[in-house]
């Protein structure tokens, strides 16, 4: 919903002077200029191939920096795969791609132990999951068993095969796409699995002018081929580390919790946002603040991220679904209802000293 | 102790000080200030110290109570130094309280600082100040604190006094209260924009002050009756009280300037009723005195005599009132004709024989009774017929039964006094009324009674006070002597009453263009004496008071209406003795004792009086200095706090920015464009912009406040910017709403707060 409504995302520019830290913020102030630069480079790269969707490009980067996985859900042909590949291409890191089909086996994803005639012994052959960025195309076409093998590795960032645990690369990000309208021969992701994606985004049809541009750029050949990596895995890992230091005040924590709790008590939800959702929302907000060059989270960050982080985790009651309500509506409703903090301690009394 | 506490404590002191003008109007001198303001200061200091040490409200109250017990008796002059409360002190205090109740009832304002009143005053100042301090400093209840202080301020204002300058009385208090409001609104020092609330309250206070005089009974209209209608407390003007109060004034001031053809007593009224405590006008049972209209006569014509008199000689007196607020007009007895521009304001009463000021309409008496008409600049000329009978003429006068009955009434039997009087008559071998009266007068003034004249004596209290005075103590002043002699006369069947007024005063010169002698009459000339009725010759003056300064005129058997006063007479007799007889005067004879006594007493008294007057002046100056210092201290504290504010904000401007945000939001709420709860600061700024209320700066402000709120870096320059932006933003919001909303916005703030508190309460209850 968010990317198609045409409304600009609230962008909060940084507050200028960054000389000495205020006394009550204990940790070192991160210098976020590198993060911002990296982000802008990746964004401009992506924009070369996905025309007219800057916010989608940004969300993808945020998911990466927030150590999350991205689920792109949209109709075929709007550039899901192109977005994923452009992101992967922009970073000088290992990329693998898995085309999910009904007959795909878990070992096709994670890898397997094979007998080598040359060495005369068994050796582990890593699957496509052993890469920094894993593109899982049409993830809902694979059977549940294969899906869950991927999803488990997403959560634990390790793969266990034949009793041996293998660490995955750092950073590790799964970008999965799925097609919502093709029902035949698909295995919809269960809610529990969807929860493992940091955010779900949709791309939406491009604007008329953008579509024209697509025709032209793609007409000249594969635009991806022209993309050069703008940073490497180490830079991303450093950025992720920096983002963990972005300051979150108590008021923001309380606000995040209040939003998530509100989804649980909303009359139209059967299943609300889990504590994992709260964590995800906060991580996304941190990354969002960081890519804007801000070293602290404001309520606007939470509000900007919630529509991407929360809806795919909600399960509506049948009545609401029948009435045509979407989880995104519930999230919007919740954001309208939860008081946003404007002061460090929202519950502080206003009485005079 | 925080600076805020200090500031607020000083504000309480300032408001208390601002009541000075209000209390000044009900006291004759500034003497009340020292004990009352010391009490207030002590109460504040104790409360501040407890607060500074972190003590709670209960501890503060306890500490204050201990201080109260220790200091109030000292300040009220009951004990010389703080002492543990014992039975004696308690009895003394209880007696002081009952005395104070009586004094409050019978003393007309402006009053002297009487012993009982000072106790009430000190205690009241202490308690009110403590309560106000606790309300303002401990509980931040500015309104309640000011209400308590307003009571303190209003008490003297509802006492009826002829006084037209209520504005002057009101302005200091309103100013101090307004300052308090200004400096205590919210919990931070206000910036200019926040002055609105204070200004609003001040306007309200001024409005109240402007309308209250019309609404409050007795305020600014001179009540003949007391405030409490139907109350039995005698509230009318009883001139006898004036005598004692004037005499007790430490600083002597000139009240009348008189040009007179002869030395003469200036009489206010004849008090014909004794209620057991005081001699007063009118029946003892009445709360206040109202003469029978049939005995009242306008002064346009010749005045009918109170008692027809033969053997009189004319007296001409020009009187200019310098400093006397009264309803009774001082005149020589008995007046025949009044001239002068103010004569239409006067009325002559043949009951009591007094001239009073009364409102008249077209020469007719108005219904509302007399008022304080004698005032500065009040001038009149009196022609009077002074009774000058000889002793022989008075020997065979007869009083008819009804008159005798009326003027020998006493509230009870005085057998001891009657017996004593009979003894005196027997000793003097006096049988006629005039001889007996002269004998009694001689007993009071001569060595027979051995009385001492002294102003510093307790008020006559208790049922047997008069007996105590005459038989045991024998110390008092004119009122005591007049009351004692009149009572003894009545007890022995002689029609007598107490007259009150002024001694002739001091000769200041003889103007060339006039045959009249100019006299200066001061507060120390206030006097009371005895009049005895001799039908056909009028009420004849007798003088029982052995006044130490010898300015009284004492009738003698050979000269019942002398013109020389006692001092002159003694000097003359002394000279005559020395000249003609060449006798060494007997050392302990009264004639010799006389001239020495006044001198000695004058030697004692004069420096005292001067010292007191000096102290009074010093007191005024001191009060002024203290007031100025306090204002300066408040100002300095404000500045200091502001600077500290700035300094602090240099280290942590966060608080300041957040306060700016609060202010902007509060203003927005007042103007009806409040932040919705779900809106973030930035969203709010954007909405305001969409609604064309504010410019781009609003978002900048929102970003700054968010940085301050959520852990971003902020510094002093950013705080400065936020303060400026907040001001601009508030102004922009104000301009963006329609004028009606703007005007009612001052009321909307408190209303919104109250509503929010109500909701919080309901919410808390529900939880």
JSON list of N, CA and C in Angstrom, two decimals, chain B residues 199-259:
[
{"chain": "B", "resi": 199, "resn": "UNK", "atom": "N", "xyz": [-1.49, 39.51, 33.37]},
{"chain": "B", "resi": 199, "resn": "UNK", "atom": "CA", "xyz": [-2.18, 40.76, 33.07]},
{"chain": "B", "resi": 199, "resn": "UNK", "atom": "C", "xyz": [-3.68, 40.59, 33.23]},
{"chain": "B", "resi": 200, "resn": "UNK", "atom": "N", "xyz": [-4.16, 39.46, 32.79]},
{"chain": "B", "resi": 200, "resn": "UNK", "atom": "CA", "xyz": [-5.59, 39.16, 32.89]},
{"chain": "B", "resi": 200, "resn": "UNK", "atom": "C", "xyz": [-6.02, 39.17, 34.36]},
{"chain": "B", "resi": 201, "resn": "UNK", "atom": "N", "xyz": [-5.22, 38.47, 35.18]},
{"chain": "B", "resi": 201, "resn": "UNK", "atom": "CA", "xyz": [-5.56, 38.39, 36.60]},
{"chain": "B", "resi": 201, "resn": "UNK", "atom": "C", "xyz": [-5.50, 39.78, 37.23]},
{"chain": "B", "resi": 202, "resn": "UNK", "atom": "N", "xyz": [-4.49, 40.54, 36.84]},
{"chain": "B", "resi": 202, "resn": "UNK", "atom": "CA", "xyz": [-4.37, 41.87, 37.41]},
{"chain": "B", "resi": 202, "resn": "UNK", "atom": "C", "xyz": [-5.57, 42.71, 37.04]},
{"chain": "B", "resi": 203, "resn": "UNK", "atom": "N", "xyz": [-6.01, 42.59, 35.78]},
{"chain": "B", "resi": 203, "resn": "UNK", "atom": "CA", "xyz": [-7.19, 43.34, 35.35]},
{"chain": "B", "resi": 203, "resn": "UNK", "atom": "C", "xyz": [-8.40, 42.95, 36.18]},
{"chain": "B", "resi": 204, "resn": "UNK", "atom": "N", "xyz": [-8.50, 41.65, 36.43]},
{"chain": "B", "resi": 204, "resn": "UNK", "atom": "CA", "xyz": [-9.61, 41.14, 37.23]},
{"chain": "B", "resi": 204, "resn": "UNK", "atom": "C", "xyz": [-9.56, 41.74, 38.63]},
{"chain": "B", "resi": 205, "resn": "UNK", "atom": "N", "xyz": [-8.32, 41.78, 39.18]},
{"chain": "B", "resi": 205, "resn": "UNK", "atom": "CA", "xyz": [-8.16, 42.31, 40.53]},
{"chain": "B", "resi": 205, "resn": "UNK", "atom": "C", "xyz": [-8.56, 43.77, 40.57]},
{"chain": "B", "resi": 206, "resn": "UNK", "atom": "N", "xyz": [-8.14, 44.51, 39.54]},
{"chain": "B", "resi": 206, "resn": "UNK", "atom": "CA", "xyz": [-8.47, 45.94, 39.51]},
{"chain": "B", "resi": 206, "resn": "UNK", "atom": "C", "xyz": [-9.98, 46.13, 39.40]},
{"chain": "B", "resi": 207, "resn": "UNK", "atom": "N", "xyz": [-10.58, 45.29, 38.56]},
{"chain": "B", "resi": 207, "resn": "UNK", "atom": "CA", "xyz": [-12.04, 45.38, 38.42]},
{"chain": "B", "resi": 207, "resn": "UNK", "atom": "C", "xyz": [-12.71, 45.14, 39.76]},
{"chain": "B", "resi": 208, "resn": "UNK", "atom": "N", "xyz": [-12.26, 44.09, 40.45]},
{"chain": "B", "resi": 208, "resn": "UNK", "atom": "CA", "xyz": [-12.84, 43.78, 41.75]},
{"chain": "B", "resi": 208, "resn": "UNK", "atom": "C", "xyz": [-12.64, 44.94, 42.69]},
{"chain": "B", "resi": 209, "resn": "UNK", "atom": "N", "xyz": [-11.41, 45.47, 42.67]},
{"chain": "B", "resi": 209, "resn": "UNK", "atom": "CA", "xyz": [-11.12, 46.57, 43.57]},
{"chain": "B", "resi": 209, "resn": "UNK", "atom": "C", "xyz": [-12.00, 47.78, 43.25]},
{"chain": "B", "resi": 210, "resn": "UNK", "atom": "N", "xyz": [-12.32, 47.94, 41.96]},
{"chain": "B", "resi": 210, "resn": "UNK", "atom": "CA", "xyz": [-13.12, 49.09, 41.56]},
{"chain": "B", "resi": 210, "resn": "UNK", "atom": "C", "xyz": [-14.58, 48.91, 41.93]},
{"chain": "B", "resi": 211, "resn": "UNK", "atom": "N", "xyz": [-15.05, 47.68, 41.88]},
{"chain": "B", "resi": 211, "resn": "UNK", "atom": "CA", "xyz": [-16.47, 47.46, 42.14]},
{"chain": "B", "resi": 211, "resn": "UNK", "atom": "C", "xyz": [-16.73, 47.17, 43.60]},
{"chain": "B", "resi": 212, "resn": "UNK", "atom": "N", "xyz": [-15.76, 46.58, 44.28]},
{"chain": "B", "resi": 212, "resn": "UNK", "atom": "CA", "xyz": [-15.98, 46.16, 45.65]},
{"chain": "B", "resi": 212, "resn": "UNK", "atom": "C", "xyz": [-16.43, 47.29, 46.58]},
{"chain": "B", "resi": 213, "resn": "UNK", "atom": "N", "xyz": [-15.85, 48.48, 46.45]},
{"chain": "B", "resi": 213, "resn": "UNK", "atom": "CA", "xyz": [-16.28, 49.53, 47.39]},
{"chain": "B", "resi": 213, "resn": "UNK", "atom": "C", "xyz": [-17.77, 49.79, 47.33]},
{"chain": "B", "resi": 214, "resn": "UNK", "atom": "N", "xyz": [-18.33, 49.63, 46.17]},
{"chain": "B", "resi": 214, "resn": "UNK", "atom": "CA", "xyz": [-19.77, 49.83, 46.06]},
{"chain": "B", "resi": 214, "resn": "UNK", "atom": "C", "xyz": [-20.56, 48.68, 46.65]},
{"chain": "B", "resi": 215, "resn": "UNK", "atom": "N", "xyz": [-19.94, 47.51, 46.65]},
{"chain": "B", "resi": 215, "resn": "UNK", "atom": "CA", "xyz": [-20.67, 46.32, 47.07]},
{"chain": "B", "resi": 215, "resn": "UNK", "atom": "C", "xyz": [-20.51, 46.05, 48.56]},
{"chain": "B", "resi": 216, "resn": "UNK", "atom": "N", "xyz": [-19.32, 46.37, 49.07]},
{"chain": "B", "resi": 216, "resn": "UNK", "atom": "CA", "xyz": [-19.08, 46.06, 50.47]},
{"chain": "B", "resi": 216, "resn": "UNK", "atom": "C", "xyz": [-19.74, 47.11, 51.35]},
{"chain": "B", "resi": 217, "resn": "UNK", "atom": "N", "xyz": [-20.48, 46.70, 52.35]},
{"chain": "B", "resi": 217, "resn": "UNK", "atom": "CA", "xyz": [-21.06, 47.69, 53.25]},
{"chain": "B", "resi": 217, "resn": "UNK", "atom": "C", "xyz": [-19.96, 48.32, 54.08]},
{"chain": "B", "resi": 218, "resn": "UNK", "atom": "N", "xyz": [-20.10, 49.58, 54.31]},
{"chain": "B", "resi": 218, "resn": "UNK", "atom": "CA", "xyz": [-19.16, 50.24, 55.19]},
{"chain": "B", "resi": 218, "resn": "UNK", "atom": "C", "xyz": [-17.91, 50.69, 54.50]},
{"chain": "B", "resi": 219, "resn": "UNK", "atom": "N", "xyz": [-17.66, 50.15, 53.35]},
{"chain": "B", "resi": 219, "resn": "UNK", "atom": "CA", "xyz": [-16.45, 50.54, 52.68]},
{"chain": "B", "resi": 219, "resn": "UNK", "atom": "C", "xyz": [-16.68, 51.87, 52.00]},
{"chain": "B", "resi": 220, "resn": "UNK", "atom": "N", "xyz": [-15.93, 52.84, 52.37]},
{"chain": "B", "resi": 220, "resn": "UNK", "atom": "CA", "xyz": [-15.96, 54.17, 51.78]},
{"chain": "B", "resi": 220, "resn": "UNK", "atom": "C", "xyz": [-17.20, 54.97, 52.11]},
{"chain": "B", "resi": 221, "resn": "UNK", "atom": "N", "xyz": [-18.23, 54.32, 52.61]},
{"chain": "B", "resi": 221, "resn": "UNK", "atom": "CA", "xyz": [-19.33, 55.10, 53.14]},
{"chain": "B", "resi": 221, "resn": "UNK", "atom": "C", "xyz": [-19.18, 54.99, 54.65]},
{"chain": "B", "resi": 222, "resn": "UNK", "atom": "N", "xyz": [-19.39, 56.07, 55.34]},
{"chain": "B", "resi": 222, "resn": "UNK", "atom": "CA", "xyz": [-19.05, 56.07, 56.74]},
{"chain": "B", "resi": 222, "resn": "UNK", "atom": "C", "xyz": [-20.21, 55.53, 57.54]},
{"chain": "B", "resi": 223, "resn": "UNK", "atom": "N", "xyz": [-19.99, 54.37, 58.04]},
{"chain": "B", "resi": 223, "resn": "UNK", "atom": "CA", "xyz": [-21.10, 53.70, 58.71]},
{"chain": "B", "resi": 223, "resn": "UNK", "atom": "C", "xyz": [-21.30, 54.30, 60.10]},
{"chain": "B", "resi": 224, "resn": "UNK", "atom": "N", "xyz": [-22.46, 54.68, 60.36]},
{"chain": "B", "resi": 224, "resn": "UNK", "atom": "CA", "xyz": [-22.85, 55.12, 61.70]},
{"chain": "B", "resi": 224, "resn": "UNK", "atom": "C", "xyz": [-23.07, 53.87, 62.52]},
{"chain": "B", "resi": 225, "resn": "UNK", "atom": "N", "xyz": [-23.66, 52.93, 61.87]},
{"chain": "B", "resi": 225, "resn": "UNK", "atom": "CA", "xyz": [-23.79, 51.61, 62.49]},
{"chain": "B", "resi": 225, "resn": "UNK", "atom": "C", "xyz": [-22.58, 50.79, 62.09]},
{"chain": "B", "resi": 226, "resn": "UNK", "atom": "N", "xyz": [-22.36, 49.77, 62.87]},
{"chain": "B", "resi": 226, "resn": "UNK", "atom": "CA", "xyz": [-21.28, 48.85, 62.52]},
{"chain": "B", "resi": 226, "resn": "UNK", "atom": "C", "xyz": [-21.69, 47.99, 61.35]},
{"chain": "B", "resi": 227, "resn": "UNK", "atom": "N", "xyz": [-20.79, 47.16, 60.97]},
{"chain": "B", "resi": 227, "resn": "UNK", "atom": "CA", "xyz": [-21.05, 46.27, 59.84]},
{"chain": "B", "resi": 227, "resn": "UNK", "atom": "C", "xyz": [-22.19, 45.33, 60.12]},
{"chain": "B", "resi": 228, "resn": "UNK", "atom": "N", "xyz": [-22.10, 44.67, 61.27]},
{"chain": "B", "resi": 228, "resn": "UNK", "atom": "CA", "xyz": [-23.11, 43.65, 61.57]},
{"chain": "B", "resi": 228, "resn": "UNK", "atom": "C", "xyz": [-24.39, 44.32, 62.02]},
{"chain": "B", "resi": 229, "resn": "UNK", "atom": "N", "xyz": [-25.39, 44.37, 61.15]},
{"chain": "B", "resi": 229, "resn": "UNK", "atom": "CA", "xyz": [-26.65, 44.96, 61.53]},
{"chain": "B", "resi": 229, "resn": "UNK", "atom": "C", "xyz": [-27.27, 44.09, 62.61]},
{"chain": "B", "resi": 230, "resn": "UNK", "atom": "N", "xyz": [-27.82, 44.72, 63.63]},
{"chain": "B", "resi": 230, "resn": "UNK", "atom": "CA", "xyz": [-28.45, 43.96, 64.69]},
{"chain": "B", "resi": 230, "resn": "UNK", "atom": "C", "xyz": [-27.46, 43.45, 65.72]},
{"chain": "B", "resi": 231, "resn": "UNK", "atom": "N", "xyz": [-26.22, 43.64, 65.46]},
{"chain": "B", "resi": 231, "resn": "UNK", "atom": "CA", "xyz": [-25.23, 43.20, 66.44]},
{"chain": "B", "resi": 231, "resn": "UNK", "atom": "C", "xyz": [-25.32, 44.12, 67.64]},
{"chain": "B", "resi": 232, "resn": "UNK", "atom": "N", "xyz": [-25.07, 43.56, 68.80]},
{"chain": "B", "resi": 232, "resn": "UNK", "atom": "CA", "xyz": [-25.21, 44.37, 69.99]},
{"chain": "B", "resi": 232, "resn": "UNK", "atom": "C", "xyz": [-23.92, 45.11, 70.29]},
{"chain": "B", "resi": 233, "resn": "UNK", "atom": "N", "xyz": [-22.89, 44.86, 69.52]},
{"chain": "B", "resi": 233, "resn": "UNK", "atom": "CA", "xyz": [-21.63, 45.52, 69.80]},
{"chain": "B", "resi": 233, "resn": "UNK", "atom": "C", "xyz": [-21.78, 47.01, 69.57]},
{"chain": "B", "resi": 234, "resn": "UNK", "atom": "N", "xyz": [-21.38, 47.83, 70.55]},
{"chain": "B", "resi": 234, "resn": "UNK", "atom": "CA", "xyz": [-21.49, 49.27, 70.35]},
{"chain": "B", "resi": 234, "resn": "UNK", "atom": "C", "xyz": [-20.48, 49.72, 69.30]},
{"chain": "B", "resi": 235, "resn": "UNK", "atom": "N", "xyz": [-20.98, 50.14, 68.20]},
{"chain": "B", "resi": 235, "resn": "UNK", "atom": "CA", "xyz": [-20.10, 50.50, 67.10]},
{"chain": "B", "resi": 235, "resn": "UNK", "atom": "C", "xyz": [-20.13, 51.99, 66.82]},
{"chain": "B", "resi": 236, "resn": "UNK", "atom": "N", "xyz": [-21.08, 52.66, 67.45]},
{"chain": "B", "resi": 236, "resn": "UNK", "atom": "CA", "xyz": [-21.21, 54.08, 67.16]},
{"chain": "B", "resi": 236, "resn": "UNK", "atom": "C", "xyz": [-19.99, 54.83, 67.65]},
{"chain": "B", "resi": 237, "resn": "UNK", "atom": "N", "xyz": [-19.93, 56.07, 67.31]},
{"chain": "B", "resi": 237, "resn": "UNK", "atom": "CA", "xyz": [-18.79, 56.87, 67.73]},
{"chain": "B", "resi": 237, "resn": "UNK", "atom": "C", "xyz": [-18.98, 57.28, 69.16]},
{"chain": "B", "resi": 238, "resn": "UNK", "atom": "N", "xyz": [-18.18, 56.70, 70.01]},
{"chain": "B", "resi": 238, "resn": "UNK", "atom": "CA", "xyz": [-18.24, 57.07, 71.40]},
{"chain": "B", "resi": 238, "resn": "UNK", "atom": "C", "xyz": [-17.03, 57.95, 71.66]},
{"chain": "B", "resi": 239, "resn": "UNK", "atom": "N", "xyz": [-17.29, 59.23, 71.89]},
{"chain": "B", "resi": 239, "resn": "UNK", "atom": "CA", "xyz": [-16.17, 60.17, 71.96]},
{"chain": "B", "resi": 239, "resn": "UNK", "atom": "C", "xyz": [-15.21, 59.88, 73.09]},
{"chain": "B", "resi": 240, "resn": "UNK", "atom": "N", "xyz": [-15.67, 59.23, 74.13]},
{"chain": "B", "resi": 240, "resn": "UNK", "atom": "CA", "xyz": [-14.79, 59.00, 75.27]},
{"chain": "B", "resi": 240, "resn": "UNK", "atom": "C", "xyz": [-13.58, 58.18, 74.84]},
{"chain": "B", "resi": 241, "resn": "UNK", "atom": "N", "xyz": [-13.81, 57.27, 73.94]},
{"chain": "B", "resi": 241, "resn": "UNK", "atom": "CA", "xyz": [-12.70, 56.43, 73.49]},
{"chain": "B", "resi": 241, "resn": "UNK", "atom": "C", "xyz": [-11.66, 57.28, 72.77]},
{"chain": "B", "resi": 242, "resn": "UNK", "atom": "N", "xyz": [-12.17, 58.26, 72.06]},
{"chain": "B", "resi": 242, "resn": "UNK", "atom": "CA", "xyz": [-11.25, 59.13, 71.34]},
{"chain": "B", "resi": 242, "resn": "UNK", "atom": "C", "xyz": [-10.25, 59.79, 72.27]},
{"chain": "B", "resi": 243, "resn": "UNK", "atom": "N", "xyz": [-10.72, 60.14, 73.42]},
{"chain": "B", "resi": 243, "resn": "UNK", "atom": "CA", "xyz": [-9.86, 60.84, 74.36]},
{"chain": "B", "resi": 243, "resn": "UNK", "atom": "C", "xyz": [-8.65, 59.98, 74.67]},
{"chain": "B", "resi": 244, "resn": "UNK", "atom": "N", "xyz": [-8.92, 58.76, 75.11]},
{"chain": "B", "resi": 244, "resn": "UNK", "atom": "CA", "xyz": [-7.80, 57.92, 75.53]},
{"chain": "B", "resi": 244, "resn": "UNK", "atom": "C", "xyz": [-6.88, 57.64, 74.35]},
{"chain": "B", "resi": 245, "resn": "UNK", "atom": "N", "xyz": [-7.48, 57.41, 73.19]},
{"chain": "B", "resi": 245, "resn": "UNK", "atom": "CA", "xyz": [-6.63, 57.07, 72.05]},
{"chain": "B", "resi": 245, "resn": "UNK", "atom": "C", "xyz": [-5.78, 58.25, 71.65]},
{"chain": "B", "resi": 246, "resn": "UNK", "atom": "N", "xyz": [-6.36, 59.43, 71.70]},
{"chain": "B", "resi": 246, "resn": "UNK", "atom": "CA", "xyz": [-5.55, 60.58, 71.30]},
{"chain": "B", "resi": 246, "resn": "UNK", "atom": "C", "xyz": [-4.44, 60.83, 72.30]},
{"chain": "B", "resi": 247, "resn": "UNK", "atom": "N", "xyz": [-4.79, 60.64, 73.57]},
{"chain": "B", "resi": 247, "resn": "UNK", "atom": "CA", "xyz": [-3.78, 60.90, 74.59]},
{"chain": "B", "resi": 247, "resn": "UNK", "atom": "C", "xyz": [-2.64, 59.91, 74.47]},
{"chain": "B", "resi": 248, "resn": "UNK", "atom": "N", "xyz": [-2.95, 58.71, 74.00]},
{"chain": "B", "resi": 248, "resn": "UNK", "atom": "CA", "xyz": [-1.92, 57.68, 73.97]},
{"chain": "B", "resi": 248, "resn": "UNK", "atom": "C", "xyz": [-1.07, 57.74, 72.73]},
{"chain": "B", "resi": 249, "resn": "UNK", "atom": "N", "xyz": [-1.37, 58.67, 71.88]},
{"chain": "B", "resi": 249, "resn": "UNK", "atom": "CA", "xyz": [-0.53, 58.75, 70.69]},
{"chain": "B", "resi": 249, "resn": "UNK", "atom": "C", "xyz": [0.87, 59.19, 71.05]},
{"chain": "B", "resi": 250, "resn": "UNK", "atom": "N", "xyz": [1.83, 58.44, 70.60]},
{"chain": "B", "resi": 250, "resn": "UNK", "atom": "CA", "xyz": [3.21, 58.78, 70.96]},
{"chain": "B", "resi": 250, "resn": "UNK", "atom": "C", "xyz": [3.65, 60.08, 70.31]},
{"chain": "B", "resi": 251, "resn": "UNK", "atom": "N", "xyz": [3.24, 60.27, 69.08]},
{"chain": "B", "resi": 251, "resn": "UNK", "atom": "CA", "xyz": [3.68, 61.52, 68.46]},
{"chain": "B", "resi": 251, "resn": "UNK", "atom": "C", "xyz": [2.53, 62.51, 68.54]},
{"chain": "B", "resi": 252, "resn": "UNK", "atom": "N", "xyz": [2.84, 63.60, 69.14]},
{"chain": "B", "resi": 252, "resn": "UNK", "atom": "CA", "xyz": [1.83, 64.62, 69.32]},
{"chain": "B", "resi": 252, "resn": "UNK", "atom": "C", "xyz": [1.65, 65.34, 67.99]},
{"chain": "B", "resi": 253, "resn": "UNK", "atom": "N", "xyz": [0.42, 65.53, 67.61]},
{"chain": "B", "resi": 253, "resn": "UNK", "atom": "CA", "xyz": [0.23, 66.33, 66.39]},
{"chain": "B", "resi": 253, "resn": "UNK", "atom": "C", "xyz": [-0.85, 67.36, 66.65]},
{"chain": "B", "resi": 254, "resn": "UNK", "atom": "N", "xyz": [-0.74, 68.42, 65.94]},
{"chain": "B", "resi": 254, "resn": "UNK", "atom": "CA", "xyz": [-1.68, 69.52, 66.14]},
{"chain": "B", "resi": 254, "resn": "UNK", "atom": "C", "xyz": [-2.98, 69.15, 65.46]},
{"chain": "B", "resi": 255, "resn": "UNK", "atom": "N", "xyz": [-4.07, 69.26, 66.19]},
{"chain": "B", "resi": 255, "resn": "UNK", "atom": "CA", "xyz": [-5.35, 68.89, 65.59]},
{"chain": "B", "resi": 255, "resn": "UNK", "atom": "C", "xyz": [-6.20, 70.12, 65.28]},
{"chain": "B", "resi": 256, "resn": "UNK", "atom": "N", "xyz": [-6.06, 71.13, 66.09]},
{"chain": "B", "resi": 256, "resn": "UNK", "atom": "CA", "xyz": [-6.90, 72.32, 65.86]},
{"chain": "B", "resi": 256, "resn": "UNK", "atom": "C", "xyz": [-6.03, 73.58, 65.97]},
{"chain": "B", "resi": 257, "resn": "UNK", "atom": "N", "xyz": [-6.42, 74.57, 65.23]},
{"chain": "B", "resi": 257, "resn": "UNK", "atom": "CA", "xyz": [-5.83, 75.88, 65.41]},
{"chain": "B", "resi": 257, "resn": "UNK", "atom": "C", "xyz": [-7.01, 76.79, 65.79]},
{"chain": "B", "resi": 258, "resn": "UNK", "atom": "N", "xyz": [-6.90, 77.39, 66.98]},
{"chain": "B", "resi": 258, "resn": "UNK", "atom": "CA", "xyz": [-8.06, 78.10, 67.53]},
{"chain": "B", "resi": 258, "resn": "UNK", "atom": "C", "xyz": [-7.68, 79.55, 67.77]},
{"chain": "B", "resi": 259, "resn": "UNK", "atom": "N", "xyz": [-8.58, 80.43, 67.39]},
{"chain": "B", "resi": 259, "resn": "UNK", "atom": "CA", "xyz": [-8.44, 81.83, 67.79]},
{"chain": "B", "resi": 259, "resn": "UNK", "atom": "C", "xyz": [-9.61, 82.13, 68.69]}
]
